[in-house]
Amino acid sequence: MLKVAAGDRRAFAWLFDRYHASVARFAFRFVGDRERAEELTQDIFVKLYRNAKAYQPTARFKTFLFRVATNHCLNEVRRGEYRVAHTSSEAPDGEETGGVEMAGPDGDRPDQALAGRELERAVGDALRSMSDRERAAFTMCRFEGMAYRDIAEALEASESAVKSLIHRATLAVARRIEELQAGTVPARSRG
Amino acid sequence: MSCHFEEDLTAYVDGELPAARRVEVEAHLGGCTGCRATEALLRHTVARVAELPDFVPSVNTRRAVLAKLDALPVPWWERLRTLLRPGVLVPSAGLAVAVGLALVVVGPGPEAPEELEDPAVMELAANLELVEDYELLGLDSPEDLEVVASLHELEVAQ
Ligand SMILES: [Zn+2]
């Protein structure tokens, strides 16, 4: 009987391969720092397997995963271990330790008001300025394409609460982008 | 911004409003320039955010996670293996074996067929639950676990 155990471990590895990029993306947008996002991602997957008993087969797995991820990130931020610091605004020039891979063409086309890096900074500033729950809801919605219903489940909130969170967060980002387009944003954010 | 339709506009843009409310908002947009401007702003924002480059995690993350699992007190797959040993297989454990083998055959990549997703997830959860039940037997002391590990070695040697 060849390695049942190996098979089970591969089942976990398979889950990891399938979902870790989503979790890392969420964590990155949540804390705004590459290194800390990766630490959080690792911890979330360790926690995931330790808490697998709490998994309800009625819940979609991704929703369950994001509930674990959200709780973990919210707790870490509350404990003060992870200050939410969007390095794209902390280090506007030169190499950014927490920056994202600039894949594909950035926004240098003349018809675009903001270049990719400035857009990144505007969104980073807005994310930092909002509440933890607004940021979590916005991130799941905009970067993971999750439905409001699933976000509500992940945040253990009502759908109408999620609707408000996403609305306020999207308006905050909209204002920040508008400010930047109007050239009214100082080089350093006001923290 | 004092218009009471305003708070529904992001959900409207996201296609998240119930049909009846969506119709109301659409009708309102025809006559409210403030909401039309806000709607345009929101659509523009959603489109700009979608342009942001994807965050690509480092390739070391996988290795780091598996190392952390290895560093946990006793690897759960070891305990599961021991749990399966007596031959008194809980029905879901039998399924777990099948899924485990299927995964070995199919391979772990994202190319695994869609229908494997839920059974794999559920069986993983079921396995872990068995392991947790096993913990209830009070086998958390190092001595006990060593015995368990040895039993497993004996079994393999058979
Ligand atoms: Zn209006």
CSV table of C-alpha atoms and ligand atoms in Angstrom, one decimal, chain B residues 2-6 9 28-29 31-36 38, ligand 1:
chain,number,residue,atom,x,y,z
B,2,SER,CA,-27.0,63.4,0.6
B,3,CYS,CA,-29.1,61.4,-1.9
B,4,HIS,CA,-30.2,58.2,-0.3
B,5,PHE,CA,-29.5,56.2,-3.4
B,6,GLU,CA,-25.9,57.0,-3.2
B,9,LEU,CA,-24.2,52.8,-6.1
B,28,HIS,CA,-33.2,57.2,-10.4
B,29,LEU,CA,-29.9,57.6,-12.3
B,31,GLY,CA,-32.9,62.0,-13.1
B,32,CYS,CA,-30.1,62.6,-10.6
B,33,THR,CA,-26.9,64.2,-11.9
B,34,GLY,CA,-25.2,63.8,-8.6
B,35,CYS,CA,-25.6,60.0,-8.6
B,36,ARG,CA,-24.7,59.8,-12.2
B,38,THR,CA,-20.8,59.2,-8.5
C,1,ZN,ZN,-29.3,60.5,-6.5
